[in-house]
Amino acid sequence: MTITLYELRGADDRRFSPYCWRTRMALAHKGLDAVYEPCSFGEKGKFAFSGHDRMPVLTDGAKTIPESWDIACYLDDAYPDRPSLFGGPIGRAEARFFNEWIPALQGPILRMVVKDIHDHIEPADRSYFRQSREQRLGKTLEAMHEARESNRPAFEAACAPLRAVLATQPFFCGDRPAYADYIVFGGFQFARSISPLRLLEPGDALYGWRSRMLDLHGGLGRSVTAYPE
Amino acid sequence: MTITLYELRGADDRRFSPYCWRTRMALAHKGLDAVYEPCSFGEKGKFAFSGHDRMPVLTDGAKTIPESWDIACYLDDAYPDRPSLFGGPIGRAEARFFNEWIPALQGPILRMVVKDIHDHIEPADRSYFRQSREQRLGKTLEAMHEARESNRPAFEAACAPLRAVLATQPFFCGDRPAYADYIVFGGFQFARSISPLRLLEPGDALYGWRSRMLDLHGGLGRSVTAYPE
């Protein structure tokens, strides 16, 4: 059966959705080949059959699964003989907390790079993007860009518990990465895909962890258009 | 072999340490009997042999283990045939994130109830407690009490991802509680043990979860001196 991933793309084929990165990494973790169907905001019609208007959407043969969390659970259940994303029911339940906590990290990142997203998507999508994001975030893209360093304290506050964990173990899932790592990775890879803003510096435990994540699965995270690590 | 838990106590035998609650619940989860050695701040000499000056300290026969996290790992490793606290290596690694994130919840709670702690510990310990906490928190206990509602937004922000998880599953570890639940429970039980301040109201998913936690292990959490749920 063919697995297809409908995945958000920007201009220059940039893959910047943190949620799609979770699924990309999850598929690689399970050792599953997939056909990638990159879709710009204007190409959502490609997966209209799913009844869902956000990516990722995954199809596996006749099955259609939207939502990154549901896709991860589906893959772990449908392919139990392959490396687990969760390591059992407790691991899955605890990963859900990462899934719900991650806005504390991704929210400040989004505010810092939202103007860069605008500048790296297809010109035809920019008017829709500007209008929807300015309405959601309550400021112009330019005002958010101007004030972006004001989000640094919230970003650093979210990094603190992550760094504390990495002081005791190399990955959030222990000696080896699993789905909770992919959830956190999505946020950083999102930024790196569309913004020159440096979020992490060498010497930081999170920088080292991100490097290890970028090395995974044949360097999947480095295989796309992005700004330097 | 006898397991002994050296556990912080206040006046009226109140057991208010969030860290000791984690261990209490972990012991009950493993079905292990323990001798409780309640110690006020002034009675730390009881476990001076451990070389550690904070509770919990656990002894199991000739072994001495300080620190709640290390105790949980010890119990799961030493008693593998009993119900697991982590459900495997990924579950243990992910629980570590709860352990490092929990100051986001416990910090605001501490600031809200610190004056109540003072009022519920042995009179002989109050001067030490006042001095050390006022130095650490940078304000008098009375000033913190006066301004306690100013901590409510930070408390609510920490509750948000917890509530989001509970919208999808009854416990943080899934269908049944395990160590990550005990980590979170410690913060709420800490407050309930020494403060009349209501943190949660009926109808809140966290209130329902805390009630289920209080029911566990023969109502262990209800078996102590505390303010109403």
mmCIF file with all atom_site columns, C-alpha atoms in Angstrom, chain A residues 93-175:
data_model
loop_
_atom_site.group_PDB
_atom_site.id
_atom_site.type_symbol
_atom_site.label_atom_id
_atom_site.label_alt_id
_atom_site.label_comp_id
_atom_site.label_asym_id
_atom_site.label_entity_id
_atom_site.label_seq_id
_atom_site.pdbx_PDB_ins_code
_atom_site.Cartn_x
_atom_site.Cartn_y
_atom_site.Cartn_z
_atom_site.occupancy
_atom_site.B_iso_or_equiv
_atom_site.pdbx_formal_charge
_atom_site.auth_seq_id
_atom_site.auth_comp_id
_atom_site.auth_asym_id
_atom_site.auth_atom_id
_atom_site.pdbx_PDB_model_num
ATOM 1  C CA . ALA A 1 93  ? -0.003 9.151  27.286 1.00 0.00 ? 93  ALA A CA 1
ATOM 2  C CA . GLU A 1 94  ? 3.009  11.147 28.501 1.00 0.00 ? 94  GLU A CA 1
ATOM 3  C CA . ALA A 1 95  ? 3.874  12.188 24.931 1.00 0.00 ? 95  ALA A CA 1
ATOM 4  C CA . ARG A 1 96  ? 0.434  13.768 24.824 1.00 0.00 ? 96  ARG A CA 1
ATOM 5  C CA . PHE A 1 97  ? 1.638  16.241 27.430 1.00 0.00 ? 97  PHE A CA 1
ATOM 6  C CA . PHE A 1 98  ? 4.480  17.303 25.119 1.00 0.00 ? 98  PHE A CA 1
ATOM 7  C CA . ASN A 1 99  ? 1.852  17.689 22.398 1.00 0.00 ? 99  ASN A CA 1
ATOM 8  C CA . GLU A 1 100 ? -0.290 19.991 24.552 1.00 0.00 ? 100 GLU A CA 1
ATOM 9  C CA . TRP A 1 101 ? 2.605  21.854 26.191 1.00 0.00 ? 101 TRP A CA 1
ATOM 10 C CA . ILE A 1 102 ? 4.439  22.658 22.947 1.00 0.00 ? 102 ILE A CA 1
ATOM 11 C CA . PRO A 1 103 ? 2.529  25.926 22.274 1.00 0.00 ? 103 PRO A CA 1
ATOM 12 C CA . ALA A 1 104 ? 4.612  27.352 25.145 1.00 0.00 ? 104 ALA A CA 1
ATOM 13 C CA . LEU A 1 105 ? 7.635  26.899 22.863 1.00 0.00 ? 105 LEU A CA 1
ATOM 14 C CA . GLN A 1 106 ? 6.097  27.257 19.405 1.00 0.00 ? 106 GLN A CA 1
ATOM 15 C CA . GLY A 1 107 ? 4.016  30.318 20.298 1.00 0.00 ? 107 GLY A CA 1
ATOM 16 C CA . PRO A 1 108 ? 7.012  32.583 20.976 1.00 0.00 ? 108 PRO A CA 1
ATOM 17 C CA . ILE A 1 109 ? 8.858  31.104 17.975 1.00 0.00 ? 109 ILE A CA 1
ATOM 18 C CA . LEU A 1 110 ? 5.892  31.842 15.700 1.00 0.00 ? 110 LEU A CA 1
ATOM 19 C CA . ARG A 1 111 ? 5.744  35.446 16.893 1.00 0.00 ? 111 ARG A CA 1
ATOM 20 C CA . MET A 1 112 ? 9.459  35.836 16.239 1.00 0.00 ? 112 MET A CA 1
ATOM 21 C CA . VAL A 1 113 ? 9.417  34.433 12.710 1.00 0.00 ? 113 VAL A CA 1
ATOM 22 C CA . VAL A 1 114 ? 5.916  35.149 11.404 1.00 0.00 ? 114 VAL A CA 1
ATOM 23 C CA . LYS A 1 115 ? 7.132  37.902 9.037  1.00 0.00 ? 115 LYS A CA 1
ATOM 24 C CA . ASP A 1 116 ? 9.787  35.502 7.735  1.00 0.00 ? 116 ASP A CA 1
ATOM 25 C CA . ILE A 1 117 ? 7.091  32.943 6.966  1.00 0.00 ? 117 ILE A CA 1
ATOM 26 C CA . HIS A 1 118 ? 5.273  35.564 4.928  1.00 0.00 ? 118 HIS A CA 1
ATOM 27 C CA . ASP A 1 119 ? 8.460  36.308 2.994  1.00 0.00 ? 119 ASP A CA 1
ATOM 28 C CA . HIS A 1 120 ? 9.106  32.631 2.247  1.00 0.00 ? 120 HIS A CA 1
ATOM 29 C CA . ILE A 1 121 ? 5.730  31.492 0.969  1.00 0.00 ? 121 ILE A CA 1
ATOM 30 C CA . GLU A 1 122 ? 4.367  31.738 -2.552 1.00 0.00 ? 122 GLU A CA 1
ATOM 31 C CA . PRO A 1 123 ? 3.526  35.345 -3.494 1.00 0.00 ? 123 PRO A CA 1
ATOM 32 C CA . ALA A 1 124 ? -0.029 34.259 -4.281 1.00 0.00 ? 124 ALA A CA 1
ATOM 33 C CA . ASP A 1 125 ? -0.490 33.100 -0.655 1.00 0.00 ? 125 ASP A CA 1
ATOM 34 C CA . ARG A 1 126 ? 0.840  36.214 1.054  1.00 0.00 ? 126 ARG A CA 1
ATOM 35 C CA . SER A 1 127 ? -2.309 38.272 1.184  1.00 0.00 ? 127 SER A CA 1
ATOM 36 C CA . TYR A 1 128 ? -4.275 35.395 2.806  1.00 0.00 ? 128 TYR A CA 1
ATOM 37 C CA . PHE A 1 129 ? -1.414 34.715 5.201  1.00 0.00 ? 129 PHE A CA 1
ATOM 38 C CA . ARG A 1 130 ? -1.036 38.346 6.238  1.00 0.00 ? 130 ARG A CA 1
ATOM 39 C CA . GLN A 1 131 ? -4.716 38.839 6.851  1.00 0.00 ? 131 GLN A CA 1
ATOM 40 C CA . SER A 1 132 ? -5.276 35.632 8.827  1.00 0.00 ? 132 SER A CA 1
ATOM 41 C CA . ARG A 1 133 ? -2.130 35.949 10.970 1.00 0.00 ? 133 ARG A CA 1
ATOM 42 C CA . GLU A 1 134 ? -2.514 39.643 11.678 1.00 0.00 ? 134 GLU A CA 1
ATOM 43 C CA . GLN A 1 135 ? -6.055 38.967 12.811 1.00 0.00 ? 135 GLN A CA 1
ATOM 44 C CA . ARG A 1 136 ? -5.012 36.003 14.948 1.00 0.00 ? 136 ARG A CA 1
ATOM 45 C CA . LEU A 1 137 ? -2.000 37.698 16.538 1.00 0.00 ? 137 LEU A CA 1
ATOM 46 C CA . GLY A 1 138 ? -3.467 41.207 16.786 1.00 0.00 ? 138 GLY A CA 1
ATOM 47 C CA . LYS A 1 139 ? -0.564 43.107 15.176 1.00 0.00 ? 139 LYS A CA 1
ATOM 48 C CA . THR A 1 140 ? 0.854  43.737 11.727 1.00 0.00 ? 140 THR A CA 1
ATOM 49 C CA . LEU A 1 141 ? 3.563  41.360 10.558 1.00 0.00 ? 141 LEU A CA 1
ATOM 50 C CA . GLU A 1 142 ? 5.971  44.295 10.521 1.00 0.00 ? 142 GLU A CA 1
ATOM 51 C CA . ALA A 1 143 ? 5.161  45.257 14.129 1.00 0.00 ? 143 ALA A CA 1
ATOM 52 C CA . MET A 1 144 ? 5.697  41.655 15.218 1.00 0.00 ? 144 MET A CA 1
ATOM 53 C CA . HIS A 1 145 ? 8.999  41.538 13.363 1.00 0.00 ? 145 HIS A CA 1
ATOM 54 C CA . GLU A 1 146 ? 10.115 44.801 14.940 1.00 0.00 ? 146 GLU A CA 1
ATOM 55 C CA . ALA A 1 147 ? 9.260  43.544 18.439 1.00 0.00 ? 147 ALA A CA 1
ATOM 56 C CA . ARG A 1 148 ? 10.428 40.006 17.920 1.00 0.00 ? 148 ARG A CA 1
ATOM 57 C CA . GLU A 1 149 ? 13.066 40.019 20.630 1.00 0.00 ? 149 GLU A CA 1
ATOM 58 C CA . SER A 1 150 ? 10.296 40.748 23.144 1.00 0.00 ? 150 SER A CA 1
ATOM 59 C CA . ASN A 1 151 ? 9.361  37.068 22.733 1.00 0.00 ? 151 ASN A CA 1
ATOM 60 C CA . ARG A 1 152 ? 12.799 35.887 23.760 1.00 0.00 ? 152 ARG A CA 1
ATOM 61 C CA . PRO A 1 153 ? 11.994 35.615 27.509 1.00 0.00 ? 153 PRO A CA 1
ATOM 62 C CA . ALA A 1 154 ? 8.962  33.388 26.858 1.00 0.00 ? 154 ALA A CA 1
ATOM 63 C CA . PHE A 1 155 ? 11.042 31.313 24.447 1.00 0.00 ? 155 PHE A CA 1
ATOM 64 C CA . GLU A 1 156 ? 13.820 30.945 27.015 1.00 0.00 ? 156 GLU A CA 1
ATOM 65 C CA . ALA A 1 157 ? 11.314 30.066 29.743 1.00 0.00 ? 157 ALA A CA 1
ATOM 66 C CA . ALA A 1 158 ? 10.017 27.228 27.571 1.00 0.00 ? 158 ALA A CA 1
ATOM 67 C CA . CYS A 1 159 ? 13.572 26.069 26.848 1.00 0.00 ? 159 CYS A CA 1
ATOM 68 C CA . ALA A 1 160 ? 14.456 25.839 30.558 1.00 0.00 ? 160 ALA A CA 1
ATOM 69 C CA . PRO A 1 161 ? 12.763 22.512 31.370 1.00 0.00 ? 161 PRO A CA 1
ATOM 70 C CA . LEU A 1 162 ? 13.937 21.072 28.043 1.00 0.00 ? 162 LEU A CA 1
ATOM 71 C CA . ARG A 1 163 ? 17.541 21.945 28.891 1.00 0.00 ? 163 ARG A CA 1
ATOM 72 C CA . ALA A 1 164 ? 17.137 20.501 32.379 1.00 0.00 ? 164 ALA A CA 1
ATOM 73 C CA . VAL A 1 165 ? 16.034 17.186 30.882 1.00 0.00 ? 165 VAL A CA 1
ATOM 74 C CA . LEU A 1 166 ? 18.931 17.168 28.417 1.00 0.00 ? 166 LEU A CA 1
ATOM 75 C CA . ALA A 1 167 ? 21.342 17.584 31.318 1.00 0.00 ? 167 ALA A CA 1
ATOM 76 C CA . THR A 1 168 ? 20.399 14.025 32.304 1.00 0.00 ? 168 THR A CA 1
ATOM 77 C CA . GLN A 1 169 ? 19.716 12.212 29.014 1.00 0.00 ? 169 GLN A CA 1
ATOM 78 C CA . PRO A 1 170 ? 20.545 12.720 25.300 1.00 0.00 ? 170 PRO A CA 1
ATOM 79 C CA . PHE A 1 171 ? 16.954 12.699 23.999 1.00 0.00 ? 171 PHE A CA 1
ATOM 80 C CA . PHE A 1 172 ? 13.562 13.504 25.480 1.00 0.00 ? 172 PHE A CA 1
ATOM 81 C CA . CYS A 1 173 ? 12.676 9.840  25.013 1.00 0.00 ? 173 CYS A CA 1
ATOM 82 C CA . GLY A 1 174 ? 15.909 8.625  26.640 1.00 0.00 ? 174 GLY A CA 1
ATOM 83 C CA . ASP A 1 175 ? 18.941 7.108  24.941 1.00 0.00 ? 175 ASP A CA 1
#
